[in-house]
Coordinates of C-alpha atoms in Angstrom, one line a residue:
M819 CA -9.1 -41.9 7.0
V820 CA -11.2 -38.8 6.7
V821 CA -8.2 -36.5 6.1
A822 CA -6.9 -38.9 3.4
L823 CA -10.4 -38.9 1.8
V824 CA -10.7 -35.1 1.8
G825 CA -7.1 -34.8 0.6
S826 CA -7.7 -37.2 -2.3
Y827 CA -10.9 -35.3 -3.3
F828 CA -9.2 -31.9 -2.9
W829 CA -6.2 -32.8 -5.0
S830 CA -8.3 -34.6 -7.6
E831 CA -6.6 -34.5 -11.1
S832 CA -9.9 -33.8 -12.7
V833 CA -10.0 -30.5 -10.8
W834 CA -6.4 -29.3 -10.9
L835 CA -5.1 -30.6 -14.3
P836 CA -6.2 -30.7 -17.9
P837 CA -7.9 -33.8 -19.2
N838 CA -5.7 -36.9 -19.7
V839 CA -2.9 -35.4 -17.5
T840 CA -1.9 -36.9 -14.1
W841 CA 0.1 -35.7 -11.2
Q842 CA 2.8 -38.3 -12.2
D843 CA 3.1 -36.6 -15.6
I844 CA 4.2 -33.3 -14.1
E845 CA 6.0 -34.7 -11.1
P846 CA 9.6 -33.3 -10.9
A847 CA 12.2 -36.0 -11.9
A848 CA 15.7 -36.0 -13.3
D849 CA 14.8 -38.2 -16.2
K850 CA 12.1 -35.9 -17.5
P851 CA 12.7 -33.6 -20.5
V852 CA 11.6 -30.5 -18.5
R853 CA 11.9 -29.4 -14.9
Y854 CA 8.4 -29.2 -13.5
T855 CA 7.4 -27.1 -10.5
D856 CA 7.4 -28.8 -7.1
Y857 CA 4.5 -27.9 -4.8
T858 CA 6.5 -28.6 -1.7
H859 CA 8.7 -25.6 -2.6
L860 CA 5.7 -23.4 -1.6
L861 CA 6.9 -23.9 2.0
F862 CA 10.2 -22.1 1.4
P863 CA 8.7 -18.6 1.3
V864 CA 7.4 -18.9 4.8
P865 CA 10.8 -18.9 6.5
L866 CA 12.1 -16.6 3.8
A867 CA 9.4 -14.1 4.9
L868 CA 11.1 -13.9 8.3
F869 CA 14.4 -13.0 6.5
V870 CA 12.6 -10.3 4.5
L871 CA 11.2 -8.8 7.7
L872 CA 14.7 -8.8 9.2
L873 CA 16.2 -7.2 6.1
R874 CA 13.5 -4.6 6.1
Y875 CA 14.2 -3.8 9.8
L876 CA 17.9 -3.4 9.2
L877 CA 17.4 -1.2 6.2
E878 CA 14.9 1.0 7.9
V879 CA 17.0 1.4 11.0
Y880 CA 20.5 1.7 9.6
V881 CA 19.9 3.1 6.1
F882 CA 16.5 4.7 5.4
S883 CA 16.2 6.5 8.8
G884 CA 19.6 8.2 8.4
W885 CA 18.8 9.1 4.8
G886 CA 15.5 10.7 5.9
I887 CA 17.2 12.7 8.7
K888 CA 19.7 14.0 6.2
L889 CA 16.8 15.2 4.1
G890 CA 15.5 17.1 7.0
I891 CA 12.7 14.7 8.0
K892 CA 12.0 14.8 11.7
N893 CA 11.2 11.9 14.0
S894 CA 9.2 14.1 16.4
R895 CA 6.1 12.7 18.0
P896 CA 3.2 14.8 19.4
K897 CA 2.9 15.2 23.2
K898 CA 1.0 12.6 25.1
A899 CA -2.5 13.4 26.3
D900 CA -3.2 13.5 30.0
Y901 CA -4.1 10.1 31.3
Y902 CA -7.8 9.6 32.2
P903 CA -8.6 5.9 32.7
A904 CA -12.2 6.3 31.7
L905 CA -11.4 8.3 28.6
E906 CA -8.7 5.8 27.7
V907 CA -11.1 2.9 27.9
A908 CA -13.7 4.8 25.7
Y909 CA -11.0 5.7 23.2
L910 CA -9.7 2.1 22.8
K911 CA -13.3 0.9 22.3
S912 CA -14.0 3.4 19.6
P913 CA -11.3 5.9 18.4
K914 CA -13.9 7.9 16.5
F915 CA -15.2 10.9 18.4
N916 CA -18.8 10.4 19.5
Q917 CA -20.3 13.3 21.4
K918 CA -23.3 11.3 22.7
I919 CA -21.2 8.6 24.2
L920 CA -18.8 11.1 25.9
I921 CA -21.4 13.4 27.5
P922 CA -21.7 11.2 30.6
L923 CA -17.9 11.1 30.8
S924 CA -17.5 14.9 30.6
K925 CA -19.8 15.2 33.6
Q926 CA -18.1 12.4 35.5
L927 CA -14.6 13.9 34.9
D928 CA -15.8 17.5 35.3
L929 CA -14.5 18.4 31.8
S930 CA -16.1 20.8 29.4
D931 CA -17.0 19.7 25.9
R932 CA -14.2 21.7 24.5
Q933 CA -11.7 20.2 26.9
L934 CA -12.9 16.7 26.0
E935 CA -12.6 17.4 22.3
R936 CA -9.1 18.7 22.8
W937 CA -8.1 15.6 24.8
W938 CA -9.6 13.3 22.1
R939 CA -7.7 15.2 19.3
K940 CA -4.4 15.0 21.2
R941 CA -4.9 11.3 22.0
R942 CA -5.7 10.6 18.4
S943 CA -2.5 12.4 17.3
Q944 CA -0.6 10.4 19.8
D945 CA -1.2 7.2 17.7
K946 CA -0.1 8.9 14.5
P947 CA 3.3 7.7 13.3
S948 CA 6.1 10.2 12.7
T949 CA 6.9 11.4 9.2
L950 CA 10.2 9.5 9.4
V951 CA 8.5 6.2 10.2
K952 CA 6.3 6.6 7.1
F953 CA 9.3 7.7 5.0
C954 CA 11.2 4.5 6.0
E955 CA 8.2 2.3 5.2
N956 CA 7.7 3.7 1.8
A957 CA 11.5 3.7 1.1
W958 CA 11.5 -0.1 1.8
R959 CA 8.6 -0.8 -0.5
C960 CA 10.1 1.4 -3.2
T961 CA 13.4 -0.5 -2.9
Y962 CA 11.7 -3.9 -3.2
Y963 CA 9.4 -3.0 -6.1
T964 CA 12.4 -1.4 -8.0
T965 CA 14.6 -4.5 -7.4
S966 CA 11.7 -6.9 -8.3
T967 CA 10.9 -5.0 -11.5
V968 CA 14.5 -4.8 -12.7
Y969 CA 15.0 -8.5 -11.9
G970 CA 11.8 -9.4 -13.6
I971 CA 12.6 -7.6 -16.8
Y972 CA 16.1 -9.1 -16.7
I973 CA 15.0 -12.8 -16.4
L974 CA 12.0 -12.4 -18.8
W975 CA 13.8 -10.5 -21.5
D976 CA 14.8 -13.7 -23.4
K977 CA 11.6 -15.6 -22.5
E978 CA 9.3 -16.1 -25.5
W979 CA 6.0 -15.6 -23.5
L980 CA 7.0 -12.0 -22.6
W981 CA 6.7 -11.1 -26.3
D982 CA 4.0 -13.5 -27.3
I983 CA 1.5 -14.4 -24.5
D984 CA 0.2 -17.4 -26.4
H985 CA 3.4 -19.2 -25.3
C986 CA 1.9 -19.2 -21.8
Y987 CA -0.5 -21.9 -23.0
L988 CA 1.2 -23.6 -25.9
G989 CA 2.6 -26.9 -24.8
Y990 CA 0.9 -26.6 -21.4
P991 CA 1.4 -28.2 -18.8
H992 CA 4.7 -29.5 -20.0
Q993 CA 6.6 -26.2 -19.5
G994 CA 9.8 -26.2 -17.5
V995 CA 10.7 -23.7 -14.8
T996 CA 14.2 -22.2 -14.9
D997 CA 16.3 -21.2 -11.8
D998 CA 15.8 -17.5 -12.4
V999 CA 12.0 -17.9 -12.5
W1000 CA 12.1 -20.1 -9.4
W1001 CA 13.9 -17.4 -7.4
H1002 CA 11.5 -14.7 -8.7
Y1003 CA 8.5 -16.7 -7.5
M1004 CA 10.0 -17.6 -4.1
I1005 CA 11.2 -14.1 -3.3
S1006 CA 7.9 -12.5 -4.4
L1007 CA 5.9 -15.0 -2.3
S1008 CA 8.1 -14.3 0.7
F1009 CA 7.6 -10.6 0.3
Y1010 CA 3.8 -10.9 0.2
W1011 CA 3.8 -13.2 3.2
S1012 CA 5.9 -10.6 5.0
L1013 CA 3.4 -7.9 4.0
T1014 CA 0.5 -10.0 5.3
V1015 CA 2.2 -10.2 8.7
S1016 CA 3.6 -6.7 8.9
Q1017 CA 0.3 -5.1 7.9
F1018 CA -0.9 -5.6 11.4
F1019 CA 2.0 -3.6 12.8
D1020 CA 2.5 -1.0 10.0
I1021 CA 0.6 2.3 9.6
K1022 CA -3.1 1.6 9.8
R1023 CA -4.9 2.8 6.7
K1024 CA -8.5 3.0 5.4
D1025 CA -8.1 0.2 3.0
F1026 CA -6.6 -2.2 5.5
W1027 CA -9.0 -5.1 4.6
Q1028 CA -8.7 -4.4 0.9
M1029 CA -4.9 -4.7 1.2
F1030 CA -5.3 -7.8 3.3
I1031 CA -7.5 -9.4 0.7
H1032 CA -5.1 -8.3 -2.0
H1033 CA -2.1 -10.0 -0.3
I1034 CA -4.1 -13.2 0.4
A1035 CA -5.4 -13.3 -3.2
T1036 CA -1.9 -12.7 -4.6
I1037 CA -0.5 -15.5 -2.5
M1038 CA -3.3 -17.8 -3.5
L1039 CA -2.9 -16.8 -7.2
M1040 CA 0.8 -17.5 -7.1
S1041 CA 0.4 -20.8 -5.3
F1042 CA -2.3 -22.0 -7.6
S1043 CA -0.2 -21.0 -10.7
W1044 CA 2.8 -22.8 -9.2
V1045 CA 1.0 -26.0 -8.4
T1046 CA -0.7 -26.2 -11.8
N1047 CA 2.4 -25.2 -13.7
L1048 CA 0.9 -21.8 -14.8
H1049 CA 4.0 -19.9 -13.7
R1050 CA 4.5 -18.2 -17.1
V1051 CA 1.3 -16.1 -16.6
G1052 CA 2.3 -15.6 -13.0
T1053 CA 5.6 -13.9 -14.0
L1054 CA 3.8 -11.5 -16.3
V1055 CA 1.2 -10.5 -13.6
L1056 CA 4.1 -9.9 -11.1
L1057 CA 6.0 -7.7 -13.5
L1058 CA 2.9 -5.7 -14.5
H1059 CA 2.0 -5.0 -10.9
D1060 CA 5.4 -4.2 -9.4
F1061 CA 6.2 -1.6 -12.1
A1062 CA 3.6 1.1 -11.3
D1063 CA 4.1 0.6 -7.5
I1064 CA 7.6 2.0 -7.8
F1065 CA 6.3 5.5 -8.6
L1066 CA 3.6 5.3 -6.0
E1067 CA 6.1 4.8 -3.2
A1068 CA 8.5 7.3 -4.8
A1069 CA 5.8 10.0 -4.8
K1070 CA 5.2 9.4 -1.1
I1071 CA 8.9 9.5 -0.3
T1072 CA 9.4 12.9 -2.1
K1073 CA 6.3 14.3 -0.4
Y1074 CA 7.6 13.4 3.1
A1075 CA 11.0 14.9 2.2
S1076 CA 9.1 18.2 1.2
Y1077 CA 10.1 18.0 -2.5
Q1078 CA 6.5 18.9 -3.5
K1079 CA 7.1 19.7 -7.2
L1080 CA 9.0 16.5 -7.7
C1081 CA 6.3 14.6 -5.9
D1082 CA 3.6 16.1 -8.2
C1083 CA 5.6 15.1 -11.3
I1084 CA 6.1 11.5 -10.0
F1085 CA 2.5 11.2 -8.9
G1086 CA 1.4 12.3 -12.4
V1087 CA 3.6 9.6 -14.0
F1088 CA 2.3 7.1 -11.5
T1089 CA -1.4 7.9 -12.3
V1090 CA -0.8 7.4 -16.0
L1091 CA 1.2 4.1 -15.5
W1092 CA -1.4 2.8 -13.0
I1093 CA -4.3 3.3 -15.4
V1094 CA -2.3 1.9 -18.4
T1095 CA -1.1 -1.2 -16.5
R1096 CA -3.9 -2.0 -14.1
L1097 CA -6.9 -1.0 -16.1
G1098 CA -5.4 -1.4 -19.6
I1099 CA -2.9 -4.1 -20.0
F1100 CA -4.0 -6.3 -17.1
P1101 CA -7.7 -6.7 -18.2
F1102 CA -7.4 -6.3 -21.9
Y1103 CA -4.2 -8.4 -22.4
I1104 CA -3.6 -10.7 -19.4
I1105 CA -7.3 -11.5 -18.5
W1106 CA -8.3 -11.4 -22.1
S1107 CA -5.7 -14.0 -23.1
S1108 CA -6.5 -16.2 -20.1
S1109 CA -10.3 -16.0 -20.9
I1110 CA -10.4 -15.9 -24.7
R1111 CA -7.1 -17.2 -26.1
A1112 CA -6.4 -19.9 -23.6
P1113 CA -9.6 -22.0 -24.3
L1114 CA -8.6 -22.0 -28.0
L1115 CA -5.1 -23.3 -27.2
L1116 CA -5.7 -25.9 -24.5
P1117 CA -8.6 -27.8 -22.9
M1118 CA -10.1 -26.1 -19.9
F1119 CA -10.3 -27.6 -16.3
P1120 CA -11.9 -26.4 -13.0
A1121 CA -8.7 -25.0 -11.5
Y1122 CA -8.2 -22.7 -14.5
Y1123 CA -11.5 -21.0 -13.7
I1124 CA -10.3 -20.5 -10.1
F1125 CA -7.2 -19.0 -11.4
N1126 CA -9.2 -16.6 -13.7
S1127 CA -11.5 -15.7 -10.8
L1128 CA -8.6 -14.6 -8.7
L1129 CA -7.3 -12.5 -11.6
C1130 CA -10.8 -10.8 -11.7
L1131 CA -10.7 -10.3 -8.0
L1132 CA -7.5 -8.3 -8.4
L1133 CA -9.1 -6.3 -11.1
V1134 CA -12.0 -5.4 -8.8
L1135 CA -9.5 -4.1 -6.3
H1136 CA -7.7 -2.2 -9.0
V1137 CA -11.0 -0.4 -9.9
I1138 CA -11.5 0.6 -6.2
W1139 CA -8.0 1.9 -5.9
T1140 CA -8.2 3.7 -9.2
W1141 CA -11.2 5.7 -7.9
L1142 CA -9.1 6.7 -4.8
I1143 CA -6.2 7.7 -7.0
L1144 CA -8.4 9.8 -9.3
K1145 CA -9.9 11.5 -6.2
V1146 CA -6.4 12.4 -5.0
A1147 CA -5.4 13.6 -8.6
Y1148 CA -8.5 15.8 -8.7
K1149 CA -7.7 17.4 -5.3
A1150 CA -4.1 17.8 -6.4
L1151 CA -5.2 19.7 -9.6
S1152 CA -7.6 21.8 -7.6
A1153 CA -5.1 22.7 -4.8
G1154 CA -2.1 22.9 -7.1
Q1155 CA -0.2 20.1 -5.3
M1156 CA -0.7 16.6 -4.1
E1157 CA -2.1 16.4 -0.5
G1158 CA -2.6 13.5 1.7
D1159 CA -2.0 9.9 0.8
I1160 CA -3.5 7.7 -1.9
R1161 CA -4.0 5.0 0.6
S1162 CA -4.8 7.4 3.4
S1163 CA -4.5 6.5 7.0
S1164 CA -7.5 5.4 9.0
S1165 CA -10.4 7.8 9.3
E1166 CA -9.2 8.7 12.8
I1167 CA -5.6 9.4 11.8
S1168 CA -5.1 11.1 8.5
D1169 CA -1.8 11.7 6.6
S1170 CA -3.2 14.9 5.2
P1171 CA -3.6 18.2 7.2
V1172 CA -6.9 18.2 9.0
Q1173 CA -8.5 21.3 10.3
S1174 CA -8.8 21.3 14.1
V1175 CA -10.8 23.6 16.4
D1176 CA -9.0 26.0 18.6
D1177 CA -9.9 27.0 22.1
S1178 CA -12.3 29.7 21.0
G1179 CA -14.3 27.2 18.9
R1180 CA -13.1 28.6 15.5
S1181 CA -11.4 26.6 12.8
P1182 CA -7.9 27.9 12.1
A1183 CA -7.4 29.6 8.7
G1184 CA -5.7 27.7 5.9
P1185 CA -2.4 28.9 4.3
A1186 CA -4.0 31.6 2.1
N1187 CA -6.3 32.8 4.9
S1188 CA -3.5 32.8 7.3
S1189 CA -1.4 34.9 5.0
N1190 CA -4.2 37.4 4.4
S1191 CA -4.8 37.6 8.1
K1192 CA -1.1 38.4 8.8
D1193 CA -1.2 41.1 6.1
N1194 CA -4.4 42.6 7.7
N1195 CA -2.9 42.5 11.2
V1196 CA 0.3 44.3 10.0
K1197 CA -1.8 46.9 8.2
S1198 CA -4.0 47.4 11.2
R1199 CA -1.1 47.8 13.6
S1200 CA 0.6 50.2 11.1
N1201 CA -2.6 52.3 10.8
S1202 CA -3.1 52.3 14.5
A1203 CA 0.4 53.5 15.1
T1204 CA 0.0 56.2 12.5
N1205 CA -3.3 57.4 13.9
S1206 CA -1.9 57.4 17.4
H1207 CA 1.1 59.5 16.3
N1208 CA -1.1 62.0 14.4
N1209 CA -3.6 62.4 17.2
S1210 CA -0.9 62.9 19.9
P1211 CA -0.5 66.4 21.4
K1212 CA 2.4 68.1 19.6
R1213 CA 3.7 69.5 22.9
T1214 CA 4.5 66.1 24.1
P1215 CA 8.1 65.4 23.0
N1216 CA 8.3 61.7 23.8
T1217 CA 5.5 60.2 21.8
S1218 CA 5.4 56.4 22.2
K1219 CA 5.8 54.3 19.0
K1220 CA 5.4 50.9 20.4
G1221 CA 2.3 50.2 18.4
D1222 CA 4.6 48.5 15.9

């Protein structure tokens, strides 16, 4: 009784549909002039997500990993740290190095601060995935986004709302769904369901919760648009988002394969496309049309404001990620190449090179400093050998020249 009451209130026509429209009006039926969306079809992407995960596994193991190895990408993992039960428990509680918490452990285990720090650094590296694993993950995503974008352009090319967004609202809600749009929706939903699950097993990154919110918001947005027959706007949002992501994943792939110049070029293209699509077309065309044009073409209803709110939530996430992208772009311009990852790994495990501390307590030199150091050492040894030769007694016939 309570469930039925809550269900009737939740699915109230005054909330989900425009005025004077009932669920019976948009219920799928063979005798109706258009084919309406069926809310029960939203269950299909759940088992399809399992198929997507299986497909991803097969491609990563049998295709992408072999491709990566041929490109010279190694699957090597760092050596495991020595096992100390007390340190392991402390690490699992908080992977971030905290000197104050670990002082009692150093005394208990009879380890110096330097030994403790070295163990912590090695244990942290132990959790870092190999470059080949990251390559395969990005190759899978690049493959999906490319396929989805090409398919999206193909099915929407002859759709009137691709060229005139007003057709997303004209005649609403009596807009039929075609087989190609149906498949586009189901496959996209299954992909985002798979990402929501695999995110807990994939490489952990700083923006874990932002991405989780993004996946949930995308699923909710697509589900709402499907139930309320707003699938035309949904297809445009999908196409717009998938396009720029192709170049993001491609930039990571080329970086892991050590094609740095190609990576820099692709990253530059990605940055421009991201800003144009996510901060240009999306807010000033999609959200503008749904907020300004739509009220002029059809009567508003509560669910439409929910739909618009989710679009704005995606925009907020875009702004956050744009800031991260611009930071990477600035560092790339300063360093002369892209370093690290736009969605970098967690604060404990970074994709970019991190300076460590050697046994003497000094930070190792960077590439430039290392090169200068080598030159200075060569010059020093050369001068030392020359001085040794010049200062040797001339009567000694077998002067040693091992200084070199």
